[in-house]
mmCIF file of C-alpha atoms and ligand atoms in Angstrom:
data_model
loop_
_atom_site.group_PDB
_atom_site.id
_atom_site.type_symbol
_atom_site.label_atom_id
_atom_site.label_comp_id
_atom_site.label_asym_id
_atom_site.label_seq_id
_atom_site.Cartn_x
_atom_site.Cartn_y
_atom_site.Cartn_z
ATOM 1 C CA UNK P 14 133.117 68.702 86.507
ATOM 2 C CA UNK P 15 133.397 65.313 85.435
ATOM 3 C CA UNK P 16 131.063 63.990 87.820
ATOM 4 C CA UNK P 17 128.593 66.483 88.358
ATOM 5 C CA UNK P 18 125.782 66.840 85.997
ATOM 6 C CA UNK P 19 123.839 69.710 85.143
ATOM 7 C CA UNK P 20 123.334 73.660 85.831
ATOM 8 C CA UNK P 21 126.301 75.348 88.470
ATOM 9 C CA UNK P 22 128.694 78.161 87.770
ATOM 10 C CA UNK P 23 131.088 78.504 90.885
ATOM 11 C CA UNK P 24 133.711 81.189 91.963
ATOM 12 C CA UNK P 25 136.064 79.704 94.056
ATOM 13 C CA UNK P 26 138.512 82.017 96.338
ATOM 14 C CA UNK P 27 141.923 81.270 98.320
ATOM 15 C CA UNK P 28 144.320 83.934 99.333
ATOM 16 C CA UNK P 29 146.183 83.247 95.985
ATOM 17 C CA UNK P 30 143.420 82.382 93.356
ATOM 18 C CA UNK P 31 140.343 83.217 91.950
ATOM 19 C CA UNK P 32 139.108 80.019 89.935
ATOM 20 C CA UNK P 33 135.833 80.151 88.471
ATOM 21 C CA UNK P 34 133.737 77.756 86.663
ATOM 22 C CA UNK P 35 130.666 77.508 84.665
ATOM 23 C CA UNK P 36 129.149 74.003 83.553
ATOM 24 C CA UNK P 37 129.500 72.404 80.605
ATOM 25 C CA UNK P 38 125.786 73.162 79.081
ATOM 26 C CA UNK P 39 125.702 77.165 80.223
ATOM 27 C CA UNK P 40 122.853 76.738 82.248
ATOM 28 C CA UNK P 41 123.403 79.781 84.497
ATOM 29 C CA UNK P 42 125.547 82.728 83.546
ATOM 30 C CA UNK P 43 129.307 83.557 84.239
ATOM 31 C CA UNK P 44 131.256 86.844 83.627
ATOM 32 C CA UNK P 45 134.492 88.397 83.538
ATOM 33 C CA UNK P 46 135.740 91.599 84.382
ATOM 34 C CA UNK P 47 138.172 93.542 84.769
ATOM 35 C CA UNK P 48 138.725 96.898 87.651
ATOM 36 C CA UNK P 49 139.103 99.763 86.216
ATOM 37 C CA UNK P 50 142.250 100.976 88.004
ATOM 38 C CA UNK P 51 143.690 97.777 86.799
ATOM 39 C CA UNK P 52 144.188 96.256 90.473
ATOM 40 C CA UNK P 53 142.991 92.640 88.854
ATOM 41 C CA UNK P 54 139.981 90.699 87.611
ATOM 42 C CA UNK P 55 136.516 90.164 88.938
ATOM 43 C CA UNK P 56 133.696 87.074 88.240
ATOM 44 C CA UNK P 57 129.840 87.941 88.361
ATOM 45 C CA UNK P 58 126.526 86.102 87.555
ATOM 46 C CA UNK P 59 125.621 89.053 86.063
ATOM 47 C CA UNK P 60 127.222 92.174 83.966
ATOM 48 C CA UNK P 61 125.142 94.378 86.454
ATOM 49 C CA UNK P 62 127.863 93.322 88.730
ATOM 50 C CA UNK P 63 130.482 95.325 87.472
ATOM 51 C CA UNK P 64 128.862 98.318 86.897
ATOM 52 C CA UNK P 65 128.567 98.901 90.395
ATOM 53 C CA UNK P 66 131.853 98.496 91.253
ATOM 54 C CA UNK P 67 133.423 100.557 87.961
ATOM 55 C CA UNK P 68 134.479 97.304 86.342
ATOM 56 C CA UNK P 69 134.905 96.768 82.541
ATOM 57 C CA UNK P 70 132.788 93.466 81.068
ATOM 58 C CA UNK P 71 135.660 91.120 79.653
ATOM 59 C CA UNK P 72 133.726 88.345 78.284
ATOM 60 C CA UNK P 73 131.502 85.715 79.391
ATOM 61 C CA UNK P 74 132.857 82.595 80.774
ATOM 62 C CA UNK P 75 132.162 80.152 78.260
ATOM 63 C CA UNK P 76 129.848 77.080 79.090
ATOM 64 C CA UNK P 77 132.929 74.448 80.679
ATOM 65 C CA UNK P 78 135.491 76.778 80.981
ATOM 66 C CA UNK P 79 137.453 77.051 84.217
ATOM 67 C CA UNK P 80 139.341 80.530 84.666
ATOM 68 C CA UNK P 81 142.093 80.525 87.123
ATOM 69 C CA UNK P 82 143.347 83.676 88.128
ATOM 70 C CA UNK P 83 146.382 84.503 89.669
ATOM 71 C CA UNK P 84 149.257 87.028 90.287
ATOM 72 C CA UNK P 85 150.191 85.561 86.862
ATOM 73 C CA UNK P 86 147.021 86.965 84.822
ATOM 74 C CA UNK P 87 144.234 84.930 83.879
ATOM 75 C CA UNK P 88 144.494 81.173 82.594
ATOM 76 C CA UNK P 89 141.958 79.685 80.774
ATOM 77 C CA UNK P 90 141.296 75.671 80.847
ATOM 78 C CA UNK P 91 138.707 74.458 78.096
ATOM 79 C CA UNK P 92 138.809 70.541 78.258
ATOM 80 C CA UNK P 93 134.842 70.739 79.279
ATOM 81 C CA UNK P 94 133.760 73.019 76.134
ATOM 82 C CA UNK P 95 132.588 72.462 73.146
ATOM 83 C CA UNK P 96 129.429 70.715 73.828
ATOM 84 C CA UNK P 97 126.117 71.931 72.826
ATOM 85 C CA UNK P 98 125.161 74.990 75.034
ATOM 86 C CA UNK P 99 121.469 75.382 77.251
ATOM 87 C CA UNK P 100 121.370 78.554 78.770
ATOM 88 C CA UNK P 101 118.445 78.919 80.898
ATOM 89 C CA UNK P 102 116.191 81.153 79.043
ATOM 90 C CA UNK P 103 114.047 81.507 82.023
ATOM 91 C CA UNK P 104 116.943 84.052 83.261
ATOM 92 C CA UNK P 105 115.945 86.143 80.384
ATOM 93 C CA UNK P 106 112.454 86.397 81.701
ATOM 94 C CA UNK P 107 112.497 86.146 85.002
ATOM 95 C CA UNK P 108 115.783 85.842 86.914
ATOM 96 C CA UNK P 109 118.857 88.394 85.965
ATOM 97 C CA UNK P 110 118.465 92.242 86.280
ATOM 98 C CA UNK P 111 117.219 94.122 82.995
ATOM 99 C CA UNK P 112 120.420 96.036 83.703
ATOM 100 C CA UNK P 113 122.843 92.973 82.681
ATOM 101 C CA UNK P 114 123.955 91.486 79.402
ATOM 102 C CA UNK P 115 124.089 87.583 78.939
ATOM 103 C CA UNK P 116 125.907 85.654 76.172
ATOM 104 C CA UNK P 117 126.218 89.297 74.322
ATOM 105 C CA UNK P 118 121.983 89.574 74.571
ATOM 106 C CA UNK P 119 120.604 92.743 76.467
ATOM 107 C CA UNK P 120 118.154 91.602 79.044
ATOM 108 C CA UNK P 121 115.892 94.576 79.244
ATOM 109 C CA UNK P 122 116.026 94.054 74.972
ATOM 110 C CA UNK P 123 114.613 90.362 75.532
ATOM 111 C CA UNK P 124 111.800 91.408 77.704
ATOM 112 C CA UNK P 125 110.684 94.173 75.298
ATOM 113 C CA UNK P 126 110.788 91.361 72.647
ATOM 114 C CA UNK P 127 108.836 89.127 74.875
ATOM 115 C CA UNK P 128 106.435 91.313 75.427
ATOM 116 C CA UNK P 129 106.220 92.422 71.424
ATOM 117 C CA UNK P 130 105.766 88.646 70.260
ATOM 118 C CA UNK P 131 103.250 88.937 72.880
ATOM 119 C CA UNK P 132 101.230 91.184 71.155
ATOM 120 C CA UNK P 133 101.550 89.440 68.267
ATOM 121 C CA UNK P 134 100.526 86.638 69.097
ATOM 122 C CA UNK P 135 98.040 87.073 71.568
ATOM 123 C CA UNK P 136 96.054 90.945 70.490
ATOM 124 C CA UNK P 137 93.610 92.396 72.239
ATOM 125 C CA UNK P 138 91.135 95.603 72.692
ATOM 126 C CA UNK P 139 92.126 97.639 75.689
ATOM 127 C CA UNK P 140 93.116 100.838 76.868
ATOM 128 C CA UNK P 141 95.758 100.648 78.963
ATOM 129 C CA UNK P 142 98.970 97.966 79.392
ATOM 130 C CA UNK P 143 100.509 97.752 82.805
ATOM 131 C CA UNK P 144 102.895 95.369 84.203
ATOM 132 C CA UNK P 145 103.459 93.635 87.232
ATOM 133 C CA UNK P 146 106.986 94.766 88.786
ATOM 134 C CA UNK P 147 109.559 93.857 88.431
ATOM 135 C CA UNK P 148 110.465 91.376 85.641
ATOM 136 C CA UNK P 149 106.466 92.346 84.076
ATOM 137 C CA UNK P 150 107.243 96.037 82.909
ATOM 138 C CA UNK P 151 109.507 95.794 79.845
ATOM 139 C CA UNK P 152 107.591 92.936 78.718
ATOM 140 C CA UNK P 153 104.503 95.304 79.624
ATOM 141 C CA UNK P 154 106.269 98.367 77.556
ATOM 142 C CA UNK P 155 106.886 96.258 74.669
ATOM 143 C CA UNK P 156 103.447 95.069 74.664
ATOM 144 C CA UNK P 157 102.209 98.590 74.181
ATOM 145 C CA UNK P 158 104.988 99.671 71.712
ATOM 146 C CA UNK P 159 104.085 96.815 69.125
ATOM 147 C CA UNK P 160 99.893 97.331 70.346
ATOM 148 C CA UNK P 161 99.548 100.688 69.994
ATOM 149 C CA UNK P 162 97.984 100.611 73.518
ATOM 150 C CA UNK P 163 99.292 103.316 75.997
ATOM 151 C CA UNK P 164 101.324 102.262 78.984
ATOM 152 C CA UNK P 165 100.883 102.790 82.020
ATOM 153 C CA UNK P 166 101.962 102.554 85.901
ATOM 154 C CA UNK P 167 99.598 100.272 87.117
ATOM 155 C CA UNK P 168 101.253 99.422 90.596
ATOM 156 C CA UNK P 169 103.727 101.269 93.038
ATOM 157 C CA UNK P 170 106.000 98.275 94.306
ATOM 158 C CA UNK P 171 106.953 98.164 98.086
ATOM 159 C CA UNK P 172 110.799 97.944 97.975
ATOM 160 C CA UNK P 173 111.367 96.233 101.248
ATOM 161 C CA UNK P 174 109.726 92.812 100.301
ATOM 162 C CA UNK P 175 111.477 89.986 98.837
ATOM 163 C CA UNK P 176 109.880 88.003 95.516
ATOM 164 C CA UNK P 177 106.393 86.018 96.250
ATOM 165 C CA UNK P 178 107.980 83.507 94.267
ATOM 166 C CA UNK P 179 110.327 82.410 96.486
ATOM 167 C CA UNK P 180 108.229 82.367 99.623
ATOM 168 C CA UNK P 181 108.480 78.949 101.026
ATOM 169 C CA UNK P 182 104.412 78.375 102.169
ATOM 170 C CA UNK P 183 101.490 79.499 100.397
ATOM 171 C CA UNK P 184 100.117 81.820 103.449
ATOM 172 C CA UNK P 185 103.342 83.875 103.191
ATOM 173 C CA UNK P 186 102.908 83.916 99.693
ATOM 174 C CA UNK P 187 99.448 85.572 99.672
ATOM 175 C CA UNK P 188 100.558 87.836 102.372
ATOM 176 C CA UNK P 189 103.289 89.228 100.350
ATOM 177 C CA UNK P 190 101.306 90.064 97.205
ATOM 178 C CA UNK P 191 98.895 92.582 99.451
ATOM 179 C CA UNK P 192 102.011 93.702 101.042
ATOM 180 C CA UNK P 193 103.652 93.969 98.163
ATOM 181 C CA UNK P 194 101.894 95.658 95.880
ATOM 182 C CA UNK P 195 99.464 98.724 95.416
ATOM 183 C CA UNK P 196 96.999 99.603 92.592
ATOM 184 C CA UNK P 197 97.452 102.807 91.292
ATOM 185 C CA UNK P 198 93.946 103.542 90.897
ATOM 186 C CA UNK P 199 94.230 106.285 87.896
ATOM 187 C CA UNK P 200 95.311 104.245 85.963
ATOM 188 C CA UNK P 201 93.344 101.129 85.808
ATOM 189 C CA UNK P 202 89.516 102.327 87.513
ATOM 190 C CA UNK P 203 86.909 101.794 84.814
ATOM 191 C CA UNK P 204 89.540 100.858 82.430
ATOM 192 C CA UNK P 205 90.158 97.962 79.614
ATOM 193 C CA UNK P 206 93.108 96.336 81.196
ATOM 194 C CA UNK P 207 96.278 94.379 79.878
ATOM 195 C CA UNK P 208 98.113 93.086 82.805
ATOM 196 C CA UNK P 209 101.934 91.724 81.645
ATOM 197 C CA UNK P 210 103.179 89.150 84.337
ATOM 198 C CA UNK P 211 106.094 86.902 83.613
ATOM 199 C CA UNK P 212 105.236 83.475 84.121
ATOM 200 C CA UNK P 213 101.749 81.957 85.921
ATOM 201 C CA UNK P 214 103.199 79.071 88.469
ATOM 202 C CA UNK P 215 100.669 77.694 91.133
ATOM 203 C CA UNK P 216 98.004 80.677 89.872
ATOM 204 C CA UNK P 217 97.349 82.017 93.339
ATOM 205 C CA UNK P 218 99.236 85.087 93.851
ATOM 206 C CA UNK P 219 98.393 86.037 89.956
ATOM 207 C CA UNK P 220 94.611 85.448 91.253
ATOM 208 C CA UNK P 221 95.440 87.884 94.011
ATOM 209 C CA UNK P 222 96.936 90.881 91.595
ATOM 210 C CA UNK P 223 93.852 90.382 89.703
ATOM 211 C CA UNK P 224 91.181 90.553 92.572
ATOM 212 C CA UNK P 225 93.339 93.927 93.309
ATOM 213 C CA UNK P 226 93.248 95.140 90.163
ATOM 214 C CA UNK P 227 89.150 94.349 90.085
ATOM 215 C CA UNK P 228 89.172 96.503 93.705
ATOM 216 C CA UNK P 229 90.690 99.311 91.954
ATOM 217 C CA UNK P 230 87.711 99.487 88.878
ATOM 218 C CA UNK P 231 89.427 97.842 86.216
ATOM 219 C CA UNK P 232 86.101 97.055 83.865
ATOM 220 C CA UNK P 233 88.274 94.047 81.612
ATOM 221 C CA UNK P 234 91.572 92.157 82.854
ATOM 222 C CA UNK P 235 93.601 90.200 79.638
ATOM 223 C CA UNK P 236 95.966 88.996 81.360
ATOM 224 C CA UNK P 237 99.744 88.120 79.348
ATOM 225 C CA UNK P 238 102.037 85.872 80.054
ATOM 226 C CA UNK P 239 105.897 86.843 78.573
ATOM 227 C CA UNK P 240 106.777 83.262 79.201
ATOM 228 C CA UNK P 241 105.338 79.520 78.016
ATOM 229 C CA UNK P 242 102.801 77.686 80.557
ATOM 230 C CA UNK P 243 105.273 75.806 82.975
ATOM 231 C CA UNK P 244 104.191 72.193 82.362
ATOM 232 C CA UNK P 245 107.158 70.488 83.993
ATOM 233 C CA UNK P 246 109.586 70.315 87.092
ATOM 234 C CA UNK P 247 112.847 72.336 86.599
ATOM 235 C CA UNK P 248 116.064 70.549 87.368
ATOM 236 C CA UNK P 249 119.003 73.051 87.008
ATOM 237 C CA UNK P 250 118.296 75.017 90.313
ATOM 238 C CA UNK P 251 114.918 77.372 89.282
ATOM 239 C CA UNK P 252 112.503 76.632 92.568
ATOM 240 C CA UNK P 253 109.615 75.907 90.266
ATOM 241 C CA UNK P 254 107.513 73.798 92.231
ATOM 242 C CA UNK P 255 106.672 69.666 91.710
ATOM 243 C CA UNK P 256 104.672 69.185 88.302
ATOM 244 C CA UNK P 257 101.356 68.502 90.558
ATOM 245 C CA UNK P 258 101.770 72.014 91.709
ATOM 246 C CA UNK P 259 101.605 73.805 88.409
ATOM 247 C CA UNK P 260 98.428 74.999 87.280
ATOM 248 C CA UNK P 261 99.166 74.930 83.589
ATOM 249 C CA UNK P 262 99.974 71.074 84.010
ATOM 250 C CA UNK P 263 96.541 70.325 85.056
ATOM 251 C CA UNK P 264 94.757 73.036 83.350
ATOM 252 C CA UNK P 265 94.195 74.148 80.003
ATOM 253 C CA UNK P 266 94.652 78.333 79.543
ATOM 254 C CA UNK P 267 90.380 78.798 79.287
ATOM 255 C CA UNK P 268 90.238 77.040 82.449
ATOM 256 C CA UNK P 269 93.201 79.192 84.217
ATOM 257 C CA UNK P 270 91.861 82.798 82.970
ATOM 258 C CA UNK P 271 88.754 81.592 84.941
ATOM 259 C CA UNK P 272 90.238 79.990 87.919
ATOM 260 C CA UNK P 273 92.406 83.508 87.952
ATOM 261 C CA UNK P 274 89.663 85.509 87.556
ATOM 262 C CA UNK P 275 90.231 87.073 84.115
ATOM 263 C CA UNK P 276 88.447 87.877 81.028
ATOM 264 C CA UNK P 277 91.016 86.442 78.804
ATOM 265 C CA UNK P 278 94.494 84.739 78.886
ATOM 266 C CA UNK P 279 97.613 84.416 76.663
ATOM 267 C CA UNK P 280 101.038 83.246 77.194
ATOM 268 C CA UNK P 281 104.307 83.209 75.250
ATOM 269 C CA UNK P 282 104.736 80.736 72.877
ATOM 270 C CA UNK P 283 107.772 77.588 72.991
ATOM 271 C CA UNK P 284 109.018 78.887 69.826
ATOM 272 C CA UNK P 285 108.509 82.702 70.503
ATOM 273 C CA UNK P 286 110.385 81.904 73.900
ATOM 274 C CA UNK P 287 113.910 81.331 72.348
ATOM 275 C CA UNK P 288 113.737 84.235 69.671
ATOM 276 C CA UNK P 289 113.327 87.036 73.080
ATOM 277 C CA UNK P 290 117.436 86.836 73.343
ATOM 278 C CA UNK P 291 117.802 88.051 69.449
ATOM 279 C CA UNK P 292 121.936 87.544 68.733
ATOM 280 C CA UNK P 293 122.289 85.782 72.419
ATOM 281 C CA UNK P 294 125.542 83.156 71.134
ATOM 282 C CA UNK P 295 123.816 80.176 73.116
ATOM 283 C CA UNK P 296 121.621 77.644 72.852
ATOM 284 C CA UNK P 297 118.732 77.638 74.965
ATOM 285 C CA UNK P 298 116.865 75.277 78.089
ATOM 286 C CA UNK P 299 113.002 75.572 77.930
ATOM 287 C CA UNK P 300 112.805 71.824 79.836
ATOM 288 C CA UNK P 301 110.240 73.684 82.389
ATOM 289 C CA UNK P 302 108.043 74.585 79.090
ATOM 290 C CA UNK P 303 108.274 71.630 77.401
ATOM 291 C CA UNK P 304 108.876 68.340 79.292
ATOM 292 C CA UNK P 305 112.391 68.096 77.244
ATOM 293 C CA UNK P 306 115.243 68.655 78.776
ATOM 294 C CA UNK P 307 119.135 69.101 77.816
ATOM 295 C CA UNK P 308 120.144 66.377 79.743
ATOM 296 C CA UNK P 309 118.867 63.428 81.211
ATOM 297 C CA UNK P 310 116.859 64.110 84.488
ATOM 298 C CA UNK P 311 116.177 61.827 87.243
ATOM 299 C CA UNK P 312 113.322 59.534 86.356
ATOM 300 C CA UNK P 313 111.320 59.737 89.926
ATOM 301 C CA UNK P 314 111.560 63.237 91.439
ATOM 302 C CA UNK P 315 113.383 63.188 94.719
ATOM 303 C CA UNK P 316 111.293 64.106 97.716
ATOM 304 C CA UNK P 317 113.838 66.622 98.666
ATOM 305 C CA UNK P 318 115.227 67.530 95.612
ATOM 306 C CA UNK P 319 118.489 69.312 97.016
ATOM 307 C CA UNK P 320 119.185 66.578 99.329
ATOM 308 C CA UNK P 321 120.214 63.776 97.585
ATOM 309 C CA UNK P 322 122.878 62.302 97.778
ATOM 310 C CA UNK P 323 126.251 62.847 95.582
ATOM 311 C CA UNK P 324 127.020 59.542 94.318
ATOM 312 C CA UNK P 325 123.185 58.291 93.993
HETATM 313 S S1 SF4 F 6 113.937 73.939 83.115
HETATM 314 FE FE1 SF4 F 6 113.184 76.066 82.857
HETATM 315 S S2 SF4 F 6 113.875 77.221 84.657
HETATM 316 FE FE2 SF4 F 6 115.036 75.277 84.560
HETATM 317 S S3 SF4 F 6 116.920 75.780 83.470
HETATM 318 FE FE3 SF4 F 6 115.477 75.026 81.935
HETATM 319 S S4 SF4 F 6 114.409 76.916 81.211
HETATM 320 FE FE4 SF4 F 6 115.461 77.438 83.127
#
């Protein structure tokens, strides 16, 4: 921990010990549980976790703790804490299940507030709010709730695909999105349309939902964003892409809503963006939003940026 800089939480298992560790900023999250029949502890990314094995939520494993845990109990070394936390808020959006509970914040809760400050901040005249699955329908619902536009069920979601976002080439990526997704027809055909996504990276696959939406009738397509533009490189382990790959880098959002084919565009805003996680007991990383990051990133972007070496 010493050496290593930036975003890791590890669980580490011998026949004897269970040692877990989450870095010194928070970046990702790290819980603790406990099994219900008390037969001993548990660690999870995510509360979701331990629902599904009837496990109790502890606590979260604070940013530089280590938690060693033997037939003794649980020990708890802090000498990395203290320091100012940078949880991710990009799991609050994107990443962890709607189901799980980070730094005492309710996901599903933060993507209904997204997707109310959305509203705010970005209004429009439509008749119908649907979101993209997955991480686009609470932000979607609370789009609606603070609009006064109905929601709806805009797509049916084929459960046996992966996310388009992690597809490594751009042909498998486009392939995905017409495997992936179907228009429900009844909802959107000759309809004013507000389509919630989560986050606009290269712009292709959102061009694709659009073109299927525009296949389907949809008359108008205002498209919202429940996160910031991504204007910069992400070094804590989010696959974001290289900053000449980003359309919001090289774009402004007039030029994107017509590149993606919609009638208007609106994302999140940077300081709307840390207020989704109301009560979370963190600070927050937005380095992906705003160029700025908690700590100091390499100056030249390694070619292969989970290849290099340790001690470089
Ligand atoms: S740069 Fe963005 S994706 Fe990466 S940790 Fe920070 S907020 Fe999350």
């Amino acid at each position: 921990m010493y050496r290593i800089k930036g975003a890791y939480s590890l669980c580490i298992m011998s026949p004897k010990k269970l040692i877990a560790a989450r870095d010194p900023h928070g970046f990702r999250p790290l819980a603790l549980g406990k099994l219900s029949d008390d037969e001993g502890y548990v660690v999870a990314s995510e509360t979701c976790a331990f629902d599904s094995i009837g496990a109790t939520f502890i606590r979260d494993i604070e940013p530089g703790e280590i938690v060693v845990i033997d037939e003794n109990g649980v020990e708890s070394i802090k000498t990395h804490c203290g320091g100012e936390s940078s949880m991710c808020v990009f799991e609050f959006i994107y990443f962890a299940r709607p189901d799980s509970v980070i730094e005492g914040a309710s996901v599903h809760k933060a993507r209904l507030r997204a997707g109310r400050y959305l509203a705010k901040e970005h209004p429009c005249e439509a008749d119908v709010v649907i979101g993209c699955p997955d991480s686009g329908l609470d932000a979607a619902l609370g789009f609606a709730q603070e609009s006064g536009i109905p929601y709806g069920v805009g797509f049916i979601k084929n459960r046996y695909i992966g996310r388009t976002f992690i597809q490594p080439t751009q042909g498998m990526r486009e392939n995905s999105v017409k495997i992936k997704l179907n228009v429900i027809r009844e909802t959107v055909e000759g309809k004013r349309v507000v389509l919630v996504d989560d986050s606009i990276v290269r712009g292709t696959t959102s061009a694709k939902v659009v073109k299927l939406l525009r296949a389907a009738g949809a008359k108008e397509i205002h498209m919202r964003i429940s996160a910031p533009p991504f204007i910069s490189e992400c070094y804590f382990g989010t696959d974001i892409d290289s900053k000449e790959n980003l359309i919001a880098n090289k774009h402004s959002v007039e030029k994107i809503a017509e590149m993606i084919g919609v009638d208007s565009l609106g994302f999140l805003s940077t300081d709307a963006v840390v207020k989704i996680a109301e009560g979370a007991k963190c600070g927050f990383c937005r380095g992906c939003f705003t160029g700025e990051y908690p700590v100091e990133v390499p100056k030249e972007f390694p070619k292969d940026k989970f290849e290099t070496k340790f001690d470089e």
